[in-house]
Short mmCIF file of C-alpha atoms in Angstrom, two decimals:
data_model
loop_
_atom_site.label_atom_id
_atom_site.label_comp_id
_atom_site.label_asym_id
_atom_site.label_seq_id
_atom_site.Cartn_x
_atom_site.Cartn_y
_atom_site.Cartn_z
CA MET A 81 -7.42 -6.70 28.14
CA ASP A 82 -3.73 -6.42 27.55
CA ALA A 83 -3.95 -4.68 24.21
CA ILE A 84 -5.79 -2.05 25.90
CA PHE A 85 -3.76 -1.50 29.08
CA GLY A 86 -0.35 -2.53 27.64
CA ASN A 87 -0.25 -0.07 24.57
CA LEU A 88 -2.01 3.24 26.75
CA ASP A 89 0.34 5.68 24.79
CA LEU A 90 -1.21 4.39 21.34
CA TRP A 91 -5.14 3.85 21.96
CA GLY A 92 -4.23 8.14 23.14
CA GLU A 93 -2.74 9.19 19.66
CA GLY A 94 -5.38 6.68 18.06
CA ILE A 95 -8.52 8.55 19.17
CA THR A 96 -6.55 11.56 19.35
CA TYR A 97 -5.68 11.47 15.87
CA THR A 98 -9.45 9.91 15.02
CA LEU A 99 -11.44 12.82 16.66
CA LEU A 100 -9.00 15.22 14.81
CA VAL A 101 -9.42 14.35 11.81
CA PHE A 102 -13.65 14.05 12.80
CA VAL A 103 -13.55 17.32 14.30
CA PHE A 104 -11.87 19.58 11.78
CA GLY A 105 -13.19 17.60 8.66
CA GLY A 106 -16.66 18.18 9.26
CA LEU A 107 -16.02 21.33 10.37
CA ILE A 108 -14.93 21.93 6.52
CA ALA A 109 -17.77 19.47 5.49
CA LEU A 110 -20.60 22.49 7.17
CA VAL A 111 -19.31 25.28 6.32
CA LEU A 112 -18.21 24.11 2.53
CA GLY A 113 -21.56 21.66 2.60
CA THR A 114 -23.73 24.34 3.60
CA ILE A 115 -22.05 26.75 1.09
CA ILE A 116 -22.51 24.28 -1.75
CA GLY A 117 -25.59 23.81 -0.88
CA ALA A 118 -26.90 27.72 -0.98
CA MET A 119 -25.76 28.12 -4.73
CA ARG A 120 -27.70 24.92 -5.91
CA VAL A 121 -30.44 26.67 -4.80
CA SER A 122 -29.42 30.32 -6.25
CA PRO A 123 -31.10 32.47 -7.83
CA VAL A 124 -27.85 32.62 -10.46
CA PRO A 125 -27.22 30.08 -13.15
CA ILE A 126 -23.64 30.28 -12.85
CA ALA A 127 -23.34 29.09 -8.99
CA ARG A 128 -25.84 26.53 -10.40
CA ALA A 129 -23.84 25.12 -12.38
CA VAL A 130 -20.96 25.62 -10.23
CA GLY A 131 -23.08 23.84 -6.78
CA THR A 132 -23.80 20.91 -9.17
CA ALA A 133 -20.75 20.38 -11.13
CA TYR A 134 -18.97 20.07 -7.27
CA VAL A 135 -21.54 17.45 -5.60
CA ASN A 136 -21.59 15.12 -8.68
CA LEU A 137 -18.02 15.71 -9.56
CA VAL A 138 -16.80 14.70 -6.11
CA ARG A 139 -19.17 12.36 -4.53
CA ASN A 140 -19.05 10.40 -7.81
CA THR A 141 -15.26 9.32 -6.47
CA PRO A 142 -14.63 7.11 -4.10
CA LEU A 143 -13.25 8.21 -1.26
CA THR A 144 -9.43 6.36 -1.29
CA LEU A 145 -9.28 8.01 -4.74
CA VAL A 146 -10.04 11.71 -2.97
CA PHE A 147 -7.29 10.70 -0.86
CA PHE A 148 -4.79 10.12 -3.42
CA PHE A 149 -5.33 13.39 -5.52
CA PHE A 150 -4.86 14.89 -2.07
CA VAL A 151 -1.64 13.21 -0.33
CA PHE A 152 -0.14 12.70 -3.43
CA GLY A 153 -1.23 14.41 -5.90
CA TYR A 154 -1.24 17.99 -3.70
CA SER A 155 2.61 17.30 -2.65
CA ALA A 156 3.83 16.69 -6.71
CA LEU A 157 2.69 20.42 -6.86
CA ALA A 158 5.40 22.79 -5.76
CA LEU A 159 3.39 24.45 -2.53
CA PRO A 160 3.93 24.89 0.45
CA LYS A 161 4.28 21.31 2.73
CA LEU A 162 1.66 20.31 4.28
CA SER A 163 1.27 17.28 6.59
CA ASN A 164 -0.58 13.95 5.44
CA THR A 165 -2.48 14.71 8.65
CA VAL A 166 -3.51 17.99 6.88
CA LEU A 167 -4.12 16.62 3.47
CA GLY A 168 -6.37 13.85 5.08
CA ILE A 169 -8.59 15.95 6.96
CA MET A 170 -9.00 18.27 3.98
CA ALA A 171 -9.91 15.26 2.04
CA ILE A 172 -12.47 13.73 4.20
CA GLY A 173 -13.78 17.74 4.49
CA VAL A 174 -14.34 18.03 1.34
CA TYR A 175 -15.83 14.58 -0.05
CA THR A 176 -18.42 15.12 3.21
CA ALA A 177 -19.25 18.39 2.20
CA THR A 178 -21.26 16.80 -1.08
CA TYR A 179 -23.01 15.08 1.25
CA VAL A 180 -23.64 17.85 3.48
CA ALA A 181 -25.38 19.81 0.75
CA GLU A 182 -27.52 17.54 -0.39
CA THR A 183 -29.15 16.82 2.99
CA LEU A 184 -29.45 20.85 3.24
CA ARG A 185 -30.88 21.21 -0.23
CA ALA A 186 -34.07 18.62 0.87
CA GLY A 187 -33.83 20.60 3.85
CA ILE A 188 -34.69 23.84 2.18
CA ASN A 189 -37.14 22.16 -0.37
CA THR A 190 -39.02 21.33 3.11
CA VAL A 191 -39.15 24.96 3.53
CA PRO A 192 -42.81 26.24 2.76
CA VAL A 193 -42.36 28.44 -0.67
CA GLY A 194 -44.29 31.17 0.62
CA GLN A 195 -41.78 32.11 3.34
CA ALA A 196 -38.74 32.49 0.74
CA GLU A 197 -41.06 34.51 -1.30
CA ALA A 198 -42.75 36.45 2.13
CA ALA A 199 -39.03 37.16 2.88
CA ARG A 200 -37.85 38.75 -0.64
CA ALA A 201 -41.23 40.68 0.00
CA ILE A 202 -40.01 42.26 2.98
CA GLY A 203 -36.88 43.13 0.57
CA LEU A 204 -34.32 40.88 1.51
CA PRO A 205 -31.28 40.00 -0.58
CA PHE A 206 -30.17 36.07 -1.28
CA GLY A 207 -27.61 36.13 1.58
CA GLN A 208 -30.11 37.12 4.53
CA VAL A 209 -33.31 34.78 2.77
CA MET A 210 -30.65 31.90 3.16
CA THR A 211 -29.10 32.70 6.27
CA GLN A 212 -32.27 34.12 8.58
CA VAL A 213 -35.29 32.65 7.40
CA VAL A 214 -34.34 29.51 4.82
CA LEU A 215 -31.76 27.95 6.41
CA PRO A 216 -32.30 28.12 10.06
CA GLN A 217 -35.68 25.62 9.83
CA ALA A 218 -33.74 23.04 7.09
CA PHE A 219 -31.46 22.53 9.53
CA ARG A 220 -33.39 21.64 11.36
CA SER A 221 -35.95 19.94 9.45
CA VAL A 222 -32.73 17.33 8.52
CA VAL A 223 -31.08 16.82 11.66
CA PRO A 224 -31.29 12.99 11.19
CA PRO A 225 -29.88 12.72 8.24
CA MET A 226 -27.14 15.42 9.08
CA MET A 227 -26.13 13.21 11.58
CA SER A 228 -26.30 9.84 9.35
CA VAL A 229 -23.35 11.94 7.37
CA PHE A 230 -21.58 12.82 10.27
CA ILE A 231 -21.37 9.17 11.64
CA ALA A 232 -20.77 7.92 8.25
CA LEU A 233 -17.76 10.25 8.04
CA LEU A 234 -16.33 9.27 11.22
CA LYS A 235 -15.75 5.94 10.01
CA ASN A 236 -14.75 7.65 6.97
CA THR A 237 -11.79 8.58 8.82
CA THR A 238 -10.40 4.47 9.02
CA VAL A 239 -9.98 5.09 5.66
CA ALA A 240 -6.69 7.73 6.33
CA ALA A 241 -5.05 5.28 8.11
CA GLY A 242 -4.32 4.21 4.88
CA PHE A 243 -2.66 7.33 3.86
CA SER A 244 -0.19 7.70 6.88
CA VAL A 245 -2.39 9.66 9.38
CA ALA A 246 -2.20 7.66 12.48
CA VAL A 247 -6.28 7.30 13.28
CA LEU A 248 -7.19 3.76 14.89
CA PRO A 249 -7.52 0.85 12.67
CA GLN A 250 -3.09 1.46 11.81
CA LEU A 251 -2.45 0.49 15.79
CA GLN A 252 -3.47 -3.06 13.96
CA SER A 253 -0.06 -2.66 12.61
CA THR A 254 2.00 -1.40 14.96
CA ILE A 255 1.30 -3.16 17.91
CA SER A 256 1.26 -6.72 16.28
CA ASN A 257 4.30 -5.76 14.40
CA SER A 258 6.66 -4.86 18.10
CA HIS A 259 8.40 -7.28 19.69
CA ASN A 260 7.29 -5.01 22.60
CA ARG A 261 3.85 -5.08 22.57
CA THR A 262 1.15 -7.46 23.43
CA GLY A 263 -1.90 -7.79 21.29
CA THR A 264 -3.30 -9.82 18.29
CA PRO A 265 -4.91 -8.05 15.19
CA MET A 266 -8.12 -9.10 16.10
CA GLU A 267 -8.23 -8.49 19.45
CA VAL A 268 -7.00 -4.56 18.88
CA LEU A 269 -9.67 -4.62 16.07
CA LEU A 270 -11.84 -5.65 18.63
CA TRP A 271 -11.51 -3.00 20.50
CA VAL A 272 -11.53 -0.06 17.56
CA ALA A 273 -14.81 -1.64 16.47
CA LEU A 274 -15.91 -1.24 20.01
CA ILE A 275 -14.86 2.23 20.06
CA PHE A 276 -16.46 3.29 17.25
CA VAL A 277 -19.35 1.80 18.37
CA ALA A 278 -19.46 4.17 21.58
CA LEU A 279 -18.57 7.25 19.68
CA VAL A 280 -21.49 6.16 17.27
CA MET A 281 -23.44 6.63 20.35
CA LEU A 282 -22.54 9.95 21.39
CA LEU A 283 -23.43 11.11 18.08
CA THR A 284 -26.71 9.48 18.15
CA TRP A 285 -27.20 10.77 21.83
CA LEU A 286 -26.65 14.56 19.99
CA GLN A 287 -29.07 13.35 17.59
CA ARG A 288 -31.64 13.34 19.50
CA THR A 289 -31.41 16.10 22.30
CA LEU A 290 -31.14 18.25 19.09
CA GLU A 291 -34.15 16.84 17.43
CA ASN A 292 -36.04 17.33 20.46
CA ARG A 293 -34.92 21.02 21.63
CA TRP A 294 -35.20 21.97 17.74
CA ARG A 295 -38.79 20.73 16.94
CA ILE A 296 -40.60 22.63 15.32
CA ALA A 297 -44.64 23.07 15.02
CA ARG A 298 -45.44 24.04 11.90
CA MET B 171 -17.70 -31.00 -40.22
CA ARG B 172 -14.94 -30.32 -42.61
CA ARG B 173 -15.51 -26.39 -41.73
CA THR B 174 -14.94 -27.11 -38.56
CA LYS B 175 -11.30 -29.14 -38.80
CA ILE B 176 -9.89 -26.36 -41.12
CA LEU B 177 -10.97 -23.42 -38.30
CA ALA B 178 -9.56 -25.89 -35.68
CA ALA B 179 -6.35 -26.54 -37.58
CA ALA B 180 -5.86 -22.22 -38.27
CA GLY B 181 -6.25 -22.05 -34.61
CA ILE B 182 -3.73 -23.97 -33.68
CA ALA B 183 -1.75 -22.52 -35.80
CA THR B 184 -2.37 -19.00 -34.69
CA THR B 185 -1.90 -20.16 -31.26
CA ALA B 186 1.25 -21.41 -32.21
CA LEU B 187 1.99 -18.12 -33.58
CA LEU B 188 0.52 -16.20 -30.93
CA ALA B 189 2.55 -18.44 -28.52
CA LEU B 190 6.05 -18.07 -30.35
CA THR B 191 5.91 -14.40 -31.09
CA ALA B 192 5.34 -14.19 -27.07
CA CYS B 193 8.14 -16.35 -27.10
CA ASN B 194 10.67 -13.82 -28.85
CA SER B 195 9.17 -11.08 -26.28
CA GLY B 196 9.67 -12.77 -23.58
CA SER B 197 13.22 -11.50 -22.83
CA PRO B 198 14.09 -10.24 -19.85
CA ASN B 199 14.95 -6.82 -20.91
CA THR B 200 13.83 -4.19 -18.71
CA PRO B 201 12.24 -1.05 -19.75
CA ALA B 202 15.91 0.80 -19.30
CA GLY B 203 17.72 -0.89 -21.63
CA GLY B 204 19.51 -3.73 -19.23
CA ASP B 205 19.82 -7.11 -20.92
CA ALA B 206 20.05 -10.27 -18.52
CA PRO B 207 21.67 -13.80 -19.68
CA GLU B 208 18.63 -15.61 -21.67
CA PRO B 209 19.44 -18.76 -19.43
CA GLU B 210 20.04 -22.10 -21.79
CA VAL B 211 17.53 -24.92 -20.68
CA ALA B 212 19.40 -27.92 -19.76
CA GLU B 213 18.74 -31.43 -21.09
CA ASP B 214 19.75 -34.20 -18.91
CA VAL B 215 18.50 -33.22 -15.85
CA ALA B 216 20.03 -36.67 -13.21
CA LEU B 217 17.26 -35.03 -9.91
CA GLU B 218 17.26 -38.36 -7.86
CA GLY B 219 15.08 -38.32 -4.76
CA SER B 220 13.33 -34.54 -5.28
CA PRO B 221 9.28 -34.70 -4.89
CA THR B 222 9.12 -31.05 -6.10
CA TYR B 223 10.72 -31.75 -9.36
CA ASP B 224 9.06 -34.96 -9.88
CA ALA B 225 5.51 -32.87 -9.57
CA MET B 226 6.66 -30.32 -11.92
CA VAL B 227 7.77 -33.03 -14.48
CA GLU B 228 4.95 -34.59 -14.58
CA ARG B 229 3.08 -31.16 -14.74
CA GLY B 230 4.89 -30.19 -17.49
CA GLY B 231 6.63 -26.79 -15.91
CA PRO B 232 7.05 -25.32 -12.11
CA ILE B 233 5.29 -22.55 -9.95
CA ILE B 234 6.70 -20.46 -8.88
CA GLY B 235 6.06 -17.65 -6.05
CA VAL B 236 7.63 -14.45 -6.97
CA LYS B 237 7.37 -10.85 -5.55
CA GLU B 238 5.53 -7.67 -8.62
CA ASP B 239 5.85 -4.71 -6.89
CA GLN B 240 9.52 -4.21 -6.86
CA PRO B 241 11.94 -2.50 -9.14
CA ASN B 242 14.75 -4.53 -10.65
CA LEU B 243 14.10 -7.57 -7.71
CA GLY B 244 10.87 -8.58 -8.61
CA PHE B 245 8.60 -6.39 -10.98
CA LEU B 246 5.90 -7.04 -13.40
CA ASP B 247 5.15 -4.34 -15.66
CA ALA B 248 1.35 -3.61 -15.82
CA THR B 249 1.46 -2.17 -19.63
CA THR B 250 4.00 -5.22 -21.50
CA GLY B 251 3.19 -7.77 -19.00
CA GLU B 252 7.06 -8.23 -18.51
CA ARG B 253 8.26 -9.83 -15.48
CA SER B 254 11.77 -8.40 -14.87
CA GLY B 255 14.04 -8.04 -12.02
CA PHE B 256 17.03 -10.00 -9.54
CA ASP B 257 14.77 -12.12 -7.93
CA ILE B 258 13.11 -13.27 -11.36
CA ASP B 259 16.04 -13.81 -13.52
CA ILE B 260 17.49 -15.46 -10.05
CA ALA B 261 13.95 -17.77 -10.58
CA ARG B 262 14.50 -18.32 -14.12
CA TRP B 263 17.68 -19.31 -14.34
CA ILE B 264 16.58 -22.50 -11.92
CA ALA B 265 14.30 -23.18 -14.06
CA ALA B 266 16.09 -23.54 -17.01
CA GLU B 267 18.63 -25.60 -15.17
CA LEU B 268 16.15 -28.04 -14.22
CA GLY B 269 14.87 -28.33 -17.91
CA PHE B 270 12.20 -26.11 -18.07
CA SER B 271 12.11 -23.26 -20.78
CA GLU B 272 10.23 -19.84 -20.08
CA ASP B 273 7.28 -20.73 -21.35
CA ASP B 274 6.68 -23.84 -19.33
CA ILE B 275 7.25 -21.42 -15.95
CA THR B 276 4.17 -20.17 -14.42
CA TYR B 277 4.49 -17.27 -12.27
CA GLU B 278 2.94 -16.77 -8.92
CA PRO B 279 2.35 -13.76 -6.82
CA ILE B 280 2.68 -14.33 -3.50
CA ALA B 281 2.10 -11.95 -0.73
CA SER B 282 4.74 -11.47 1.78
CA ALA B 283 2.46 -13.00 4.56
CA ASN B 284 1.56 -15.64 2.76
CA ARG B 285 4.92 -17.31 0.99
CA GLU B 286 5.33 -20.46 4.18
CA GLN B 287 2.24 -21.16 3.69
CA ALA B 288 2.27 -21.57 -0.16
CA LEU B 289 5.07 -23.79 -0.24
CA VAL B 290 3.35 -26.08 2.74
CA ASN B 291 0.42 -25.96 1.26
CA GLY B 292 2.25 -26.87 -2.31
CA ASP B 293 0.95 -24.05 -4.36
CA ILE B 294 4.14 -22.98 -5.48
CA ASP B 295 7.49 -25.61 -6.61
CA TYR B 296 9.86 -22.67 -4.90
CA TYR B 297 9.66 -18.89 -3.86
CA VAL B 298 12.48 -16.46 -4.84
CA GLY B 299 11.21 -13.14 -3.85
CA THR B 300 13.44 -10.99 -1.10
CA TYR B 301 12.93 -13.70 1.06
CA SER B 302 14.60 -13.28 4.38
CA ILE B 303 16.15 -16.67 5.76
CA THR B 304 15.08 -16.89 8.87
CA ASP B 305 14.63 -19.68 11.82
CA ASN B 306 11.51 -19.06 12.91
CA ARG B 307 10.90 -19.54 9.02
CA LYS B 308 13.08 -22.98 8.56
CA GLU B 309 10.23 -24.44 11.05
CA GLN B 310 8.15 -24.40 8.18
CA ILE B 311 10.33 -24.68 5.02
CA ASP B 312 13.69 -25.31 3.44
CA PHE B 313 16.44 -22.82 1.95
CA ALA B 314 18.33 -22.70 -0.35
CA GLY B 315 21.18 -20.21 -1.07
CA PRO B 316 21.39 -17.64 0.39
CA TYR B 317 22.15 -16.19 -2.91
CA PHE B 318 22.02 -12.04 -1.68
CA VAL B 319 22.97 -10.73 1.28
CA THR B 320 21.63 -7.16 2.56
CA GLY B 321 20.24 -4.81 5.35
CA GLN B 322 18.27 -2.15 6.69
CA GLY B 323 19.33 0.58 4.82
CA PHE B 324 18.24 4.36 4.18
CA LEU B 325 17.43 5.79 0.38
CA VAL B 326 17.54 8.91 0.41
CA SER B 327 17.27 12.25 -2.47
CA ALA B 328 20.14 13.20 -4.87
CA ASP B 329 20.98 16.03 -4.07
CA SER B 330 21.31 14.99 -0.23
CA ASP B 331 24.26 15.88 1.49
CA MET B 332 24.00 12.73 3.48
CA THR B 333 26.73 9.68 2.09
CA GLU B 334 26.37 6.96 5.13
CA VAL B 335 24.62 6.66 7.91
CA THR B 336 27.11 5.37 11.18
CA ASP B 337 23.73 5.42 13.29
CA VAL B 338 19.79 5.44 12.89
CA SER B 339 19.69 8.47 15.09
CA ASP B 340 21.37 10.34 12.26
CA PHE B 341 18.01 11.28 11.11
CA ASN B 342 17.19 12.82 14.22
CA GLY B 343 14.30 16.02 13.27
CA MET B 344 13.77 14.46 10.66
CA THR B 345 10.93 12.10 8.44
CA VAL B 346 11.62 8.62 7.31
CA CYS B 347 9.11 6.62 5.15
CA SER B 348 8.61 2.44 5.20
CA ALA B 349 6.03 -0.07 4.71
CA THR B 350 2.74 -0.12 7.41
CA GLY B 351 4.17 -2.30 10.67
CA SER B 352 7.50 -3.58 9.11
CA THR B 353 10.56 -4.20 11.49
CA PRO B 354 12.35 -0.83 10.34
CA ILE B 355 9.36 1.77 10.87
CA GLN B 356 8.83 -0.14 14.24
CA ASN B 357 12.71 -0.11 15.25
CA ILE B 358 12.74 4.06 14.34
CA LYS B 359 9.22 4.50 16.44
CA ASP B 360 10.44 2.50 19.12
CA ASN B 361 13.76 3.67 19.92
CA TYR B 362 14.54 7.31 17.77
CA PRO B 363 11.44 8.97 19.24
CA GLU B 364 12.98 12.15 17.49
CA ILE B 365 12.38 10.62 14.03
CA ALA B 366 9.11 11.13 12.51
CA THR B 367 7.35 8.45 10.50
CA GLU B 368 5.05 7.08 7.66
CA GLU B 369 3.89 4.91 6.69
CA TYR B 370 2.19 2.95 3.48
CA ASP B 371 0.68 -0.10 2.73
CA ILE B 372 3.58 0.30 -0.41
CA TYR B 373 7.01 0.85 -0.57
CA SER B 374 6.18 2.70 -4.50
CA ALA B 375 3.85 5.32 -2.13
CA CYS B 376 6.78 5.66 0.31
CA VAL B 377 9.14 6.68 -2.77
CA ASP B 378 6.85 8.66 -4.19
CA ASP B 379 6.78 11.39 -0.87
CA LEU B 380 10.59 10.60 -1.11
CA LEU B 381 11.09 12.22 -4.78
CA ASN B 382 8.03 14.91 -3.88
CA GLY B 383 10.51 15.94 -0.80
CA LYS B 384 7.60 15.21 2.17
CA VAL B 385 10.08 12.71 3.36
CA ASP B 386 13.49 12.83 3.70
CA ALA B 387 14.30 8.69 3.47
CA VAL B 388 12.74 5.66 2.93
CA THR B 389 14.04 2.69 5.03
CA THR B 390 13.85 -1.48 4.35
CA ASP B 391 16.05 -3.75 2.75
CA ALA B 392 18.73 -2.40 1.09
CA ALA B 393 18.24 -4.61 -2.04
CA ILE B 394 14.85 -3.45 -2.43
CA LEU B 395 16.12 0.33 -1.84
CA ILE B 396 18.69 -0.60 -4.25
CA GLY B 397 16.42 -1.45 -7.16
CA TYR B 398 14.54 2.12 -7.05
CA ALA B 399 18.16 3.66 -6.53
CA ALA B 400 18.45 2.10 -10.30
CA GLN B 401 14.67 3.24 -11.62
CA TYR B 402 15.18 6.39 -10.59
CA PRO B 403 19.59 6.71 -11.06
CA ASP B 404 19.03 10.75 -11.56
CA GLU B 405 16.82 11.75 -8.79
CA LEU B 406 17.86 8.85 -5.34
CA LYS B 407 20.25 7.02 -3.79
CA VAL B 408 21.15 4.68 -1.26
CA LEU B 409 23.23 5.12 2.34
CA ASP B 410 26.55 3.53 2.57
CA GLY B 411 25.82 1.56 5.74
CA LEU B 412 23.21 -1.27 7.10
CA PHE B 413 21.90 -2.34 9.82
CA THR B 414 20.50 -5.75 9.60
CA GLU B 415 21.30 -8.85 7.85
CA GLU B 416 18.74 -10.37 5.94
CA ARG B 417 20.25 -13.04 3.87
CA TYR B 418 18.16 -13.58 0.53
CA GLY B 419 16.91 -17.73 0.25
CA VAL B 420 15.36 -19.76 -2.04
CA GLY B 421 12.24 -20.72 0.33
CA ILE B 422 11.43 -24.22 -1.00
CA PRO B 423 9.01 -27.00 0.70
CA LYS B 424 10.78 -28.59 3.81
CA GLY B 425 12.06 -31.86 3.62
CA ASP B 426 13.55 -31.18 -0.13
CA THR B 427 16.84 -32.13 0.47
CA ALA B 428 17.41 -32.76 -3.35
CA LEU B 429 16.81 -29.81 -4.46
CA GLN B 430 17.92 -27.70 -2.00
CA GLU B 431 21.74 -29.71 -2.69
CA PHE B 432 21.09 -29.26 -6.43
CA ILE B 433 20.20 -25.01 -6.36
CA ASN B 434 22.91 -24.77 -4.38
CA THR B 435 25.31 -26.13 -6.02
CA LEU B 436 24.26 -24.50 -9.08
CA PHE B 437 24.74 -21.15 -7.34
CA THR B 438 28.20 -22.16 -6.00
CA ASP B 439 29.06 -23.22 -9.23
CA GLY B 440 27.15 -20.69 -11.83
CA HIS B 441 29.36 -18.10 -10.25
CA ASP B 442 29.87 -16.12 -13.72
CA THR B 443 26.02 -16.38 -14.20
CA TRP B 444 25.21 -14.84 -10.76
CA GLN B 445 27.47 -12.34 -12.02
CA GLU B 446 25.65 -11.63 -15.11
CA ILE B 447 22.34 -11.77 -13.66
CA PHE B 448 22.86 -9.05 -10.71
CA ASP B 449 25.08 -6.35 -13.39
CA ALA B 450 21.52 -6.69 -15.87
CA THR B 451 19.65 -5.98 -12.91
CA LEU B 452 21.11 -4.49 -9.06
CA GLY B 453 24.11 -3.43 -10.62
CA ARG B 454 22.42 -1.08 -12.62
CA SER B 455 22.03 1.25 -9.31
CA GLY B 456 26.42 1.53 -9.43
CA ILE B 457 26.40 -0.88 -6.48
CA THR B 458 29.57 -3.69 -5.95
CA VAL B 459 28.61 -6.90 -3.84
CA GLU B 460 29.90 -9.96 -3.59
CA GLN B 461 27.89 -13.32 -4.22
CA PRO B 462 27.59 -14.61 -0.44
CA ALA B 463 28.59 -18.22 -0.25
CA VAL B 464 25.60 -20.85 0.95
CA ASP B 465 24.70 -22.45 3.11
CA PRO B 466 25.57 -26.45 4.20
CA VAL B 467 22.55 -28.43 3.38
CA GLY B 468 20.19 -29.88 5.82
#
């Protein structure tokens, strides 16, 4: 217990940064993923090609490499300086967007073709067909797999620890190497794991709630 | 049957040829053009009562624990497979004095955290690689030397206005990078809250960030920093001023006083060789350092 109560300041910082990366990375993933998902089913061939290329390129690159490109590649360019936390959020958002896009595409495929055809028949353009008719139904049908994507995103935040983002796993070395801190590496890692389990249970609860509220009869 | 014999002979000849060429290209030249001395292999080595040495003789060569990610200290060139650096040359020098040529040596990269255990287990005969002599470590192993004294220093961009640090708080308001969990970064985090920190598993990532201008300084043992400064002499410089004292020794199995005495005598009598090795490696950064006196045996 000393590992927790002796270092409350560090745990607070670790949890804050983990949630920061999760929330903002998740937002980027959701927005970018929705756009890419819509591109992949759009009637414009170039949009489809760009969407496909993006998904295949980024999804097939290991997350650590994506981090490398953002954290070291970005700073090698003569662009405005960004902190590692911001770069890490971008990396994880851009990476997870591919999974969001593919999950959403699966959801779009569950919407009967007639829905989109009917929407087009009453004169809606592609943008409105997607935002008013198809995507709302698609989102509702993919709540469980989409939540799995976000649970994976939450756990992937641990990768950021290797790139100087002060997320939870970084505590291990900080605490065990400090002279005036108590806690062995195993203790700290156990607590980190428990915190992640608690956070994932929160997400699971959110998934249940959304599933119940959004259940649709077809 | 006849054919196999011819083939075997050809095979042996090719291997020998390859071994010879390997021997030629095996000179410890660093890409930047340093010329480390080629140590002369001693004959008629008289070293009695050292179980470690006896094991080396029986095996036909020493197994030396080294680092391979520290330029000009212990470095493995990934493209050529050549090892170079101050620590590597010290290790070669000791091996040569013990009567072993470069081809007899087996190098074993050992991470900092596993060094004592590797020596206790007998996986390696001795370890040369930024190995600080501490009382804690002396409980498990013995040290020969020290052969180099350094301390926590700071590496900054060459165009920085700073030339020396008088206090760590000189870096208030700046960003400093070091290895995750290392003593220097912990020192800063605990005592200097106005200094922003960054940390990676490896120092080279910190150096990349420094070259990119993302951090203002990299801190750790000055010897490691000097190695990087020698690698990028136009871009980086090490500031004057040290904050701790780290004395690098050669890690040897506990209780082998005969080997300890042998290496200590070598360091004391071989001052010129030490100087040559230093000039060809760390000395290229432009710094001058006195060779430290060795600790008494025991």
